[in-house]
Amino acid sequence: MSVSKIRRLATAARAAATGCAICSAALLSACGGGSDDPATDGGGTGTTPLTLSCNTAAYQAGSVALPTADQLAAYAGTFQVTEGHYDAAYNFVASGSGTLVIAPNGAVTYQGTAYTPSSACMDAAVGPYGQLLYLFVGQGHLEIATAPQAGLGQAWGSSPVDGTTILTNGTK
C-alpha cells in the first residue's frame, strides 16, 4: 500500500470517527481506497470498505461490539508470527514462521492468501491485554492486542489455513 493511500486512509478514519457507519464507508471509498487485487494493492489488503459483522452470540452479552472504521484501522499492521503447536505438557513447539497482515479495512492476509473475516469484534472495555480485536478468518481465529503481551506478542490465535496450527508471538 502506498504512503499516499495510508495518508488518505488516516484522514478518512479521523473524519469517519465523527460520522455514522454508512458515512464512514462512503468516506473510505471516496478517499481512493484500493483494490483487493493482490497485483495492485499489497496482497489483497486494500482499503476498500468491507461489510463486516460481529457475531456477539459467541461472547458474554455486552462484552464486544463491531469496531468502527477508525477503531479497526488502529489494529492495522504486518505481524511476524511463530507457528507451532502445544505438546502434552503444554510446552509450545515451534514449527515455522508466518506473516500476518491486518489491513485498515479489516481484511486479513496470511502467508500471501487474502481472507475476509466472517466476524470482527472488539472488546467493549480495556482489559489485561489492552483492547482486543477478534477476527474469525478462514478456518481459524485471530486476536490482535493494542499492546504487546509477554509470551503472546501482539497477535495470536489459530491459522486461517487449517484452524489447528497455533500462531503466537506476533510482532509488528
Short mmCIF file of N, CA and C in Angstrom, two decimals:
data_model
loop_
_atom_site.label_atom_id
_atom_site.label_comp_id
_atom_site.label_asym_id
_atom_site.label_seq_id
_atom_site.Cartn_x
_atom_site.Cartn_y
_atom_site.Cartn_z
N MET A 1 0.86 -1.16 0.00
CA MET A 1 0.00 0.00 0.00
C MET A 1 0.91 1.22 0.00
N SER A 2 0.60 2.18 -0.81
CA SER A 2 1.44 3.37 -0.94
C SER A 2 1.25 4.31 0.24
N VAL A 3 2.24 5.17 0.46
CA VAL A 3 2.17 6.16 1.53
C VAL A 3 0.99 7.09 1.33
N SER A 4 0.70 7.46 0.07
CA SER A 4 -0.43 8.36 -0.18
C SER A 4 -1.75 7.69 0.19
N LYS A 5 -1.87 6.37 -0.06
CA LYS A 5 -3.10 5.67 0.34
C LYS A 5 -3.23 5.63 1.85
N ILE A 6 -2.11 5.42 2.55
CA ILE A 6 -2.13 5.39 4.01
C ILE A 6 -2.54 6.76 4.54
N ARG A 7 -2.01 7.83 3.97
CA ARG A 7 -2.37 9.18 4.43
C ARG A 7 -3.85 9.46 4.16
N ARG A 8 -4.35 9.05 2.98
CA ARG A 8 -5.77 9.26 2.69
C ARG A 8 -6.64 8.48 3.65
N LEU A 9 -6.22 7.26 3.98
CA LEU A 9 -6.98 6.45 4.90
C LEU A 9 -6.98 7.07 6.30
N ALA A 10 -5.83 7.54 6.75
CA ALA A 10 -5.76 8.17 8.08
C ALA A 10 -6.67 9.39 8.15
N THR A 11 -6.67 10.20 7.11
CA THR A 11 -7.55 11.37 7.06
C THR A 11 -9.01 10.94 7.08
N ALA A 12 -9.33 9.92 6.30
CA ALA A 12 -10.71 9.43 6.26
C ALA A 12 -11.12 8.84 7.59
N ALA A 13 -10.21 8.11 8.23
CA ALA A 13 -10.54 7.49 9.51
C ALA A 13 -10.82 8.55 10.57
N ARG A 14 -10.03 9.63 10.59
CA ARG A 14 -10.28 10.71 11.56
C ARG A 14 -11.62 11.35 11.30
N ALA A 15 -11.94 11.57 10.04
CA ALA A 15 -13.23 12.18 9.71
C ALA A 15 -14.38 11.20 10.01
N ALA A 16 -14.13 9.93 9.77
CA ALA A 16 -15.18 8.93 9.99
C ALA A 16 -15.51 8.77 11.46
N ALA A 17 -14.57 9.08 12.34
CA ALA A 17 -14.81 8.93 13.77
C ALA A 17 -15.95 9.81 14.25
N THR A 18 -16.26 10.86 13.50
CA THR A 18 -17.34 11.75 13.91
C THR A 18 -18.64 11.48 13.18
N GLY A 19 -18.64 10.48 12.28
CA GLY A 19 -19.84 10.21 11.47
C GLY A 19 -20.40 8.84 11.72
N CYS A 20 -21.39 8.49 10.95
CA CYS A 20 -22.04 7.18 11.08
C CYS A 20 -21.30 6.14 10.27
N ALA A 21 -21.67 4.87 10.46
CA ALA A 21 -21.00 3.78 9.75
C ALA A 21 -21.16 3.90 8.24
N ILE A 22 -22.34 4.30 7.76
CA ILE A 22 -22.55 4.46 6.32
C ILE A 22 -21.68 5.58 5.80
N CYS A 23 -21.60 6.68 6.55
CA CYS A 23 -20.75 7.80 6.14
C CYS A 23 -19.29 7.36 6.12
N SER A 24 -18.89 6.55 7.11
CA SER A 24 -17.51 6.08 7.17
C SER A 24 -17.17 5.26 5.94
N ALA A 25 -18.07 4.37 5.55
CA ALA A 25 -17.81 3.53 4.37
C ALA A 25 -17.71 4.38 3.12
N ALA A 26 -18.61 5.36 2.99
CA ALA A 26 -18.57 6.24 1.82
C ALA A 26 -17.29 7.05 1.81
N LEU A 27 -16.87 7.53 2.96
CA LEU A 27 -15.67 8.34 3.07
C LEU A 27 -14.43 7.53 2.72
N LEU A 28 -14.34 6.30 3.23
CA LEU A 28 -13.19 5.46 2.92
C LEU A 28 -13.15 5.14 1.44
N SER A 29 -14.30 4.87 0.86
CA SER A 29 -14.36 4.57 -0.56
C SER A 29 -13.95 5.77 -1.39
N ALA A 30 -14.39 6.95 -0.96
CA ALA A 30 -14.10 8.16 -1.72
C ALA A 30 -12.64 8.58 -1.64
N CYS A 31 -11.92 8.11 -0.63
CA CYS A 31 -10.54 8.57 -0.47
C CYS A 31 -9.57 7.79 -1.35
N GLY A 32 -10.05 7.01 -2.23
CA GLY A 32 -9.16 6.35 -3.19
C GLY A 32 -8.97 4.90 -2.88
N GLY A 33 -9.27 4.50 -1.64
CA GLY A 33 -9.23 3.10 -1.24
C GLY A 33 -8.13 2.34 -1.90
N GLY A 34 -8.47 1.36 -2.58
CA GLY A 34 -7.54 0.50 -3.26
C GLY A 34 -8.29 -0.73 -3.67
N SER A 35 -7.75 -1.45 -4.56
CA SER A 35 -8.44 -2.65 -4.99
C SER A 35 -8.11 -3.78 -4.05
N ASP A 36 -8.82 -4.86 -4.16
CA ASP A 36 -8.47 -6.06 -3.43
C ASP A 36 -7.72 -7.01 -4.35
N ASP A 37 -7.13 -6.47 -5.39
CA ASP A 37 -6.34 -7.24 -6.33
C ASP A 37 -4.91 -7.31 -5.81
N PRO A 38 -4.42 -8.51 -5.46
CA PRO A 38 -3.08 -8.63 -4.92
C PRO A 38 -2.02 -8.02 -5.82
N ALA A 39 -2.25 -7.98 -7.11
CA ALA A 39 -1.25 -7.43 -8.03
C ALA A 39 -1.13 -5.91 -7.90
N THR A 40 -2.18 -5.26 -7.40
CA THR A 40 -2.14 -3.80 -7.36
C THR A 40 -2.20 -3.21 -5.96
N ASP A 41 -2.44 -4.03 -4.93
CA ASP A 41 -2.63 -3.44 -3.62
C ASP A 41 -2.10 -4.30 -2.49
N GLY A 42 -0.84 -4.66 -2.55
CA GLY A 42 -0.18 -5.29 -1.42
C GLY A 42 -0.80 -6.59 -0.93
N GLY A 43 -1.18 -7.47 -1.80
CA GLY A 43 -1.64 -8.78 -1.37
C GLY A 43 -3.10 -8.84 -0.99
N GLY A 44 -3.93 -8.01 -1.58
CA GLY A 44 -5.34 -8.11 -1.31
C GLY A 44 -5.77 -7.46 -0.01
N THR A 45 -4.96 -6.57 0.51
CA THR A 45 -5.27 -5.93 1.78
C THR A 45 -5.65 -4.49 1.55
N GLY A 46 -6.52 -4.24 0.62
CA GLY A 46 -6.91 -2.89 0.25
C GLY A 46 -7.67 -2.15 1.33
N THR A 47 -7.95 -0.92 1.03
CA THR A 47 -8.68 -0.08 1.96
C THR A 47 -10.14 0.05 1.57
N THR A 48 -10.56 -0.65 0.51
CA THR A 48 -11.96 -0.63 0.13
C THR A 48 -12.78 -1.15 1.31
N PRO A 49 -13.80 -0.41 1.73
CA PRO A 49 -14.57 -0.85 2.91
C PRO A 49 -15.15 -2.25 2.73
N LEU A 50 -15.06 -3.03 3.79
CA LEU A 50 -15.66 -4.36 3.82
C LEU A 50 -16.96 -4.28 4.61
N THR A 51 -17.88 -5.14 4.30
CA THR A 51 -19.08 -5.25 5.11
C THR A 51 -18.78 -6.29 6.18
N LEU A 52 -18.49 -5.82 7.38
CA LEU A 52 -18.13 -6.71 8.47
C LEU A 52 -19.28 -6.79 9.47
N SER A 53 -19.31 -7.89 10.19
CA SER A 53 -20.28 -8.05 11.26
C SER A 53 -19.57 -8.66 12.46
N CYS A 54 -20.19 -8.53 13.62
CA CYS A 54 -19.67 -9.10 14.85
C CYS A 54 -20.67 -10.11 15.36
N ASN A 55 -20.27 -11.36 15.45
CA ASN A 55 -21.13 -12.41 15.98
C ASN A 55 -21.09 -12.34 17.50
N THR A 56 -21.92 -11.48 18.08
CA THR A 56 -21.92 -11.27 19.53
C THR A 56 -22.39 -12.51 20.29
N ALA A 57 -23.05 -13.45 19.63
CA ALA A 57 -23.53 -14.66 20.29
C ALA A 57 -22.37 -15.51 20.82
N ALA A 58 -21.18 -15.32 20.29
CA ALA A 58 -20.03 -16.10 20.71
C ALA A 58 -19.36 -15.54 21.97
N TYR A 59 -19.90 -14.47 22.53
CA TYR A 59 -19.29 -13.78 23.67
C TYR A 59 -20.33 -13.50 24.75
N GLN A 60 -19.83 -13.15 25.94
CA GLN A 60 -20.72 -12.73 27.02
C GLN A 60 -21.43 -11.45 26.59
N ALA A 61 -22.72 -11.34 26.88
CA ALA A 61 -23.52 -10.18 26.47
C ALA A 61 -22.86 -8.87 26.89
N GLY A 62 -22.74 -7.97 25.91
CA GLY A 62 -22.19 -6.64 26.16
C GLY A 62 -20.68 -6.54 26.23
N SER A 63 -19.98 -7.67 26.05
CA SER A 63 -18.52 -7.64 26.19
C SER A 63 -17.78 -7.23 24.92
N VAL A 64 -18.44 -7.36 23.75
CA VAL A 64 -17.80 -7.00 22.48
C VAL A 64 -18.78 -6.22 21.61
N ALA A 65 -18.21 -5.54 20.62
CA ALA A 65 -19.02 -4.78 19.67
C ALA A 65 -18.29 -4.75 18.33
N LEU A 66 -19.04 -4.44 17.28
CA LEU A 66 -18.45 -4.26 15.96
C LEU A 66 -17.60 -2.99 15.97
N PRO A 67 -16.33 -3.08 15.60
CA PRO A 67 -15.49 -1.88 15.60
C PRO A 67 -15.88 -0.91 14.49
N THR A 68 -15.71 0.37 14.75
CA THR A 68 -15.91 1.38 13.72
C THR A 68 -14.71 1.33 12.77
N ALA A 69 -14.81 2.01 11.65
CA ALA A 69 -13.70 2.05 10.69
C ALA A 69 -12.45 2.64 11.34
N ASP A 70 -12.61 3.66 12.16
CA ASP A 70 -11.49 4.29 12.85
C ASP A 70 -10.84 3.32 13.83
N GLN A 71 -11.66 2.63 14.61
CA GLN A 71 -11.13 1.66 15.58
C GLN A 71 -10.42 0.52 14.87
N LEU A 72 -10.99 0.02 13.81
CA LEU A 72 -10.42 -1.08 13.06
C LEU A 72 -9.05 -0.71 12.47
N ALA A 73 -8.95 0.49 11.95
CA ALA A 73 -7.69 0.94 11.33
C ALA A 73 -6.54 0.97 12.34
N ALA A 74 -6.86 1.16 13.62
CA ALA A 74 -5.82 1.22 14.65
C ALA A 74 -5.09 -0.11 14.82
N TYR A 75 -5.69 -1.22 14.40
CA TYR A 75 -5.08 -2.55 14.54
C TYR A 75 -4.28 -2.96 13.30
N ALA A 76 -4.31 -2.15 12.27
CA ALA A 76 -3.64 -2.49 11.01
C ALA A 76 -2.13 -2.62 11.20
N GLY A 77 -1.56 -3.55 10.49
CA GLY A 77 -0.12 -3.72 10.51
C GLY A 77 0.30 -5.07 9.98
N THR A 78 1.59 -5.24 9.86
CA THR A 78 2.18 -6.51 9.44
C THR A 78 2.84 -7.13 10.66
N PHE A 79 2.46 -8.35 10.96
CA PHE A 79 2.95 -9.06 12.13
C PHE A 79 3.74 -10.29 11.70
N GLN A 80 4.89 -10.48 12.30
CA GLN A 80 5.66 -11.71 12.10
C GLN A 80 5.26 -12.64 13.24
N VAL A 81 4.75 -13.82 12.93
CA VAL A 81 4.27 -14.76 13.94
C VAL A 81 5.09 -16.04 13.92
N THR A 82 5.01 -16.76 15.04
CA THR A 82 5.61 -18.08 15.14
C THR A 82 4.49 -19.10 15.03
N GLU A 83 4.66 -20.10 14.18
CA GLU A 83 3.70 -21.18 14.02
C GLU A 83 4.14 -22.37 14.86
N GLY A 84 3.17 -23.15 15.31
CA GLY A 84 3.53 -24.35 16.05
C GLY A 84 2.33 -25.00 16.69
N HIS A 85 2.59 -25.78 17.75
CA HIS A 85 1.54 -26.47 18.49
C HIS A 85 1.99 -26.63 19.94
N TYR A 86 1.06 -27.01 20.79
CA TYR A 86 1.40 -27.29 22.19
C TYR A 86 1.48 -28.80 22.37
N ASP A 87 2.54 -29.25 23.06
CA ASP A 87 2.68 -30.68 23.32
C ASP A 87 1.83 -31.08 24.52
N ALA A 88 1.92 -32.35 24.92
CA ALA A 88 1.10 -32.87 26.02
C ALA A 88 1.36 -32.16 27.35
N ALA A 89 2.55 -31.59 27.52
CA ALA A 89 2.90 -30.87 28.74
C ALA A 89 2.63 -29.37 28.62
N TYR A 90 1.92 -28.99 27.57
CA TYR A 90 1.58 -27.60 27.25
C TYR A 90 2.80 -26.72 27.01
N ASN A 91 3.84 -27.31 26.45
CA ASN A 91 5.00 -26.56 26.00
C ASN A 91 4.78 -26.23 24.53
N PHE A 92 5.05 -24.98 24.15
CA PHE A 92 4.89 -24.60 22.76
C PHE A 92 6.06 -25.15 21.96
N VAL A 93 5.75 -25.82 20.85
CA VAL A 93 6.75 -26.39 19.96
C VAL A 93 6.64 -25.65 18.63
N ALA A 94 7.61 -24.79 18.36
CA ALA A 94 7.60 -24.01 17.12
C ALA A 94 7.88 -24.90 15.93
N SER A 95 7.18 -24.62 14.82
CA SER A 95 7.41 -25.40 13.60
C SER A 95 7.68 -24.52 12.40
N GLY A 96 7.55 -23.21 12.56
CA GLY A 96 7.80 -22.31 11.44
C GLY A 96 7.46 -20.88 11.79
N SER A 97 7.41 -20.07 10.77
CA SER A 97 7.07 -18.66 10.97
C SER A 97 6.09 -18.24 9.88
N GLY A 98 5.44 -17.11 10.10
CA GLY A 98 4.48 -16.64 9.12
C GLY A 98 4.36 -15.14 9.15
N THR A 99 3.75 -14.62 8.10
CA THR A 99 3.48 -13.19 8.01
C THR A 99 1.98 -12.99 7.96
N LEU A 100 1.50 -12.19 8.91
CA LEU A 100 0.09 -11.87 9.05
C LEU A 100 -0.08 -10.38 8.82
N VAL A 101 -0.97 -10.03 7.88
CA VAL A 101 -1.22 -8.62 7.59
C VAL A 101 -2.68 -8.33 7.91
N ILE A 102 -2.89 -7.33 8.78
CA ILE A 102 -4.23 -6.84 9.07
C ILE A 102 -4.33 -5.49 8.37
N ALA A 103 -5.24 -5.40 7.41
CA ALA A 103 -5.42 -4.17 6.64
C ALA A 103 -6.29 -3.19 7.44
N PRO A 104 -6.21 -1.91 7.12
CA PRO A 104 -7.04 -0.92 7.79
C PRO A 104 -8.54 -1.19 7.68
N ASN A 105 -8.96 -1.93 6.65
CA ASN A 105 -10.38 -2.23 6.48
C ASN A 105 -10.78 -3.56 7.12
N GLY A 106 -9.84 -4.23 7.78
CA GLY A 106 -10.13 -5.49 8.45
C GLY A 106 -9.80 -6.73 7.65
N ALA A 107 -9.44 -6.57 6.37
CA ALA A 107 -9.05 -7.74 5.57
C ALA A 107 -7.78 -8.34 6.16
N VAL A 108 -7.66 -9.64 6.02
CA VAL A 108 -6.51 -10.36 6.57
C VAL A 108 -5.79 -11.07 5.44
N THR A 109 -4.48 -10.99 5.47
CA THR A 109 -3.65 -11.78 4.56
C THR A 109 -2.70 -12.59 5.42
N TYR A 110 -2.70 -13.91 5.22
CA TYR A 110 -1.77 -14.76 5.94
C TYR A 110 -1.01 -15.60 4.94
N GLN A 111 0.30 -15.51 5.01
CA GLN A 111 1.19 -16.23 4.10
C GLN A 111 0.82 -15.98 2.64
N GLY A 112 0.41 -14.73 2.34
CA GLY A 112 0.12 -14.34 0.97
C GLY A 112 -1.29 -14.63 0.48
N THR A 113 -2.12 -15.28 1.29
CA THR A 113 -3.50 -15.57 0.91
C THR A 113 -4.43 -14.60 1.63
N ALA A 114 -5.33 -13.98 0.88
CA ALA A 114 -6.26 -12.99 1.45
C ALA A 114 -7.50 -13.68 2.02
N TYR A 115 -7.98 -13.14 3.15
CA TYR A 115 -9.17 -13.65 3.82
C TYR A 115 -10.04 -12.46 4.23
N THR A 116 -11.36 -12.63 4.12
CA THR A 116 -12.30 -11.65 4.65
C THR A 116 -12.87 -12.23 5.93
N PRO A 117 -12.78 -11.50 7.04
CA PRO A 117 -13.31 -12.03 8.30
C PRO A 117 -14.80 -12.34 8.24
N SER A 118 -15.20 -13.47 8.82
CA SER A 118 -16.62 -13.79 8.94
C SER A 118 -17.22 -13.12 10.17
N SER A 119 -16.36 -12.72 11.11
CA SER A 119 -16.78 -11.98 12.29
C SER A 119 -15.61 -11.12 12.74
N ALA A 120 -15.90 -9.87 13.08
CA ALA A 120 -14.89 -8.94 13.59
C ALA A 120 -15.49 -8.25 14.80
N CYS A 121 -14.95 -8.56 15.97
CA CYS A 121 -15.46 -7.98 17.22
C CYS A 121 -14.30 -7.36 17.99
N MET A 122 -14.62 -6.35 18.76
CA MET A 122 -13.62 -5.67 19.57
C MET A 122 -14.13 -5.63 21.01
N ASP A 123 -13.23 -5.81 21.96
CA ASP A 123 -13.61 -5.69 23.37
C ASP A 123 -14.32 -4.37 23.60
N ALA A 124 -15.37 -4.40 24.40
CA ALA A 124 -16.09 -3.18 24.74
C ALA A 124 -15.31 -2.35 25.76
N ALA A 125 -14.42 -2.99 26.50
CA ALA A 125 -13.63 -2.29 27.52
C ALA A 125 -12.18 -2.75 27.45
N VAL A 126 -11.32 -1.94 27.97
CA VAL A 126 -9.90 -2.28 28.05
C VAL A 126 -9.73 -3.29 29.19
N GLY A 127 -8.98 -4.35 28.92
CA GLY A 127 -8.75 -5.38 29.92
C GLY A 127 -7.26 -5.61 30.12
N PRO A 128 -6.90 -6.74 30.69
CA PRO A 128 -5.48 -7.02 30.98
C PRO A 128 -4.60 -7.11 29.73
N TYR A 129 -5.20 -7.35 28.56
CA TYR A 129 -4.44 -7.40 27.31
C TYR A 129 -4.66 -6.15 26.46
N GLY A 130 -5.12 -5.09 27.08
CA GLY A 130 -5.48 -3.90 26.33
C GLY A 130 -6.88 -4.10 25.76
N GLN A 131 -7.12 -3.58 24.59
CA GLN A 131 -8.41 -3.76 23.93
C GLN A 131 -8.19 -4.70 22.75
N LEU A 132 -8.76 -5.89 22.82
CA LEU A 132 -8.52 -6.92 21.81
C LEU A 132 -9.50 -6.81 20.65
N LEU A 133 -8.97 -7.12 19.47
CA LEU A 133 -9.77 -7.28 18.26
C LEU A 133 -9.79 -8.78 17.96
N TYR A 134 -10.99 -9.34 17.77
CA TYR A 134 -11.15 -10.76 17.48
C TYR A 134 -11.61 -10.91 16.04
N LEU A 135 -10.84 -11.65 15.25
CA LEU A 135 -11.19 -11.87 13.85
C LEU A 135 -11.32 -13.36 13.59
N PHE A 136 -12.47 -13.78 13.06
CA PHE A 136 -12.64 -15.16 12.61
C PHE A 136 -12.42 -15.14 11.11
N VAL A 137 -11.37 -15.84 10.67
CA VAL A 137 -10.97 -15.82 9.26
C VAL A 137 -10.63 -17.22 8.79
N GLY A 138 -11.07 -17.55 7.59
CA GLY A 138 -10.79 -18.88 7.05
C GLY A 138 -11.24 -19.93 8.06
N GLN A 139 -10.34 -20.83 8.40
CA GLN A 139 -10.65 -21.88 9.37
C GLN A 139 -10.19 -21.53 10.78
N GLY A 140 -9.62 -20.35 10.96
CA GLY A 140 -9.05 -20.01 12.25
C GLY A 140 -9.63 -18.75 12.86
N HIS A 141 -8.96 -18.31 13.90
CA HIS A 141 -9.33 -17.06 14.56
C HIS A 141 -8.06 -16.34 15.01
N LEU A 142 -8.14 -15.04 15.09
CA LEU A 142 -7.00 -14.22 15.48
C LEU A 142 -7.41 -13.26 16.58
N GLU A 143 -6.47 -12.96 17.44
CA GLU A 143 -6.66 -11.94 18.46
C GLU A 143 -5.51 -10.96 18.32
N ILE A 144 -5.87 -9.69 18.17
CA ILE A 144 -4.87 -8.64 18.00
C ILE A 144 -5.02 -7.69 19.19
N ALA A 145 -3.94 -7.47 19.92
CA ALA A 145 -3.96 -6.62 21.11
C ALA A 145 -3.50 -5.21 20.78
N THR A 146 -3.88 -4.27 21.60
CA THR A 146 -3.42 -2.89 21.40
C THR A 146 -1.99 -2.71 21.86
N ALA A 147 -1.48 -3.65 22.64
CA ALA A 147 -0.09 -3.57 23.11
C ALA A 147 0.47 -4.99 23.21
N PRO A 148 1.77 -5.16 22.96
CA PRO A 148 2.37 -6.50 23.05
C PRO A 148 2.23 -7.08 24.46
N GLN A 149 2.07 -8.41 24.52
CA GLN A 149 1.94 -9.13 25.78
C GLN A 149 3.07 -10.13 25.92
N ALA A 150 3.63 -10.24 27.12
CA ALA A 150 4.70 -11.19 27.38
C ALA A 150 4.23 -12.60 27.04
N GLY A 151 4.99 -13.32 26.23
CA GLY A 151 4.68 -14.68 25.87
C GLY A 151 3.68 -14.84 24.73
N LEU A 152 2.98 -13.77 24.35
CA LEU A 152 2.00 -13.85 23.27
C LEU A 152 2.31 -12.91 22.11
N GLY A 153 3.02 -11.84 22.38
CA GLY A 153 3.24 -10.83 21.36
C GLY A 153 2.03 -9.93 21.27
N GLN A 154 1.76 -9.42 20.07
CA GLN A 154 0.62 -8.53 19.85
C GLN A 154 -0.46 -9.20 18.99
N ALA A 155 -0.15 -10.36 18.42
CA ALA A 155 -1.11 -11.09 17.60
C ALA A 155 -0.92 -12.58 17.86
N TRP A 156 -2.05 -13.29 18.03
CA TRP A 156 -2.01 -14.72 18.26
C TRP A 156 -3.34 -15.34 17.86
N GLY A 157 -3.40 -16.66 17.87
CA GLY A 157 -4.65 -17.35 17.53
C GLY A 157 -4.37 -18.66 16.84
N SER A 158 -5.26 -19.03 15.91
CA SER A 158 -5.06 -20.25 15.13
C SER A 158 -5.07 -19.88 13.65
N SER A 159 -4.32 -20.61 12.89
CA SER A 159 -4.10 -20.30 11.48
C SER A 159 -5.38 -20.31 10.66
N PRO A 160 -5.56 -19.28 9.81
CA PRO A 160 -6.70 -19.28 8.90
C PRO A 160 -6.64 -20.44 7.90
N VAL A 161 -5.45 -20.98 7.70
CA VAL A 161 -5.26 -22.05 6.72
C VAL A 161 -5.90 -23.35 7.17
N ASP A 162 -5.64 -23.76 8.44
CA ASP A 162 -6.15 -25.06 8.89
C ASP A 162 -6.89 -25.02 10.22
N GLY A 163 -6.82 -23.90 10.94
CA GLY A 163 -7.52 -23.78 12.21
C GLY A 163 -6.88 -24.53 13.36
N THR A 164 -5.85 -25.32 13.09
CA THR A 164 -5.22 -26.09 14.15
C THR A 164 -3.80 -25.63 14.47
N THR A 165 -3.11 -25.07 13.49
CA THR A 165 -1.77 -24.56 13.75
C THR A 165 -1.89 -23.31 14.61
N ILE A 166 -1.16 -23.28 15.70
CA ILE A 166 -1.20 -22.16 16.62
C ILE A 166 -0.26 -21.07 16.12
N LEU A 167 -0.73 -19.82 16.18
CA LEU A 167 0.09 -18.65 15.85
C LEU A 167 0.30 -17.89 17.16
N THR A 168 1.52 -17.48 17.42
CA THR A 168 1.82 -16.74 18.63
C THR A 168 2.99 -15.81 18.42
N ASN A 169 3.25 -15.00 19.42
CA ASN A 169 4.39 -14.07 19.40
C ASN A 169 4.37 -13.14 18.20
N GLY A 170 3.19 -12.72 17.76
CA GLY A 170 3.09 -11.81 16.63
C GLY A 170 3.59 -10.42 16.98
N THR A 171 4.60 -9.98 16.26
CA THR A 171 5.17 -8.65 16.48
C THR A 171 5.15 -7.85 15.19
N LYS A 172 4.91 -6.54 15.34
CA LYS A 172 4.90 -5.65 14.18
C LYS A 172 6.31 -5.36 13.75
#
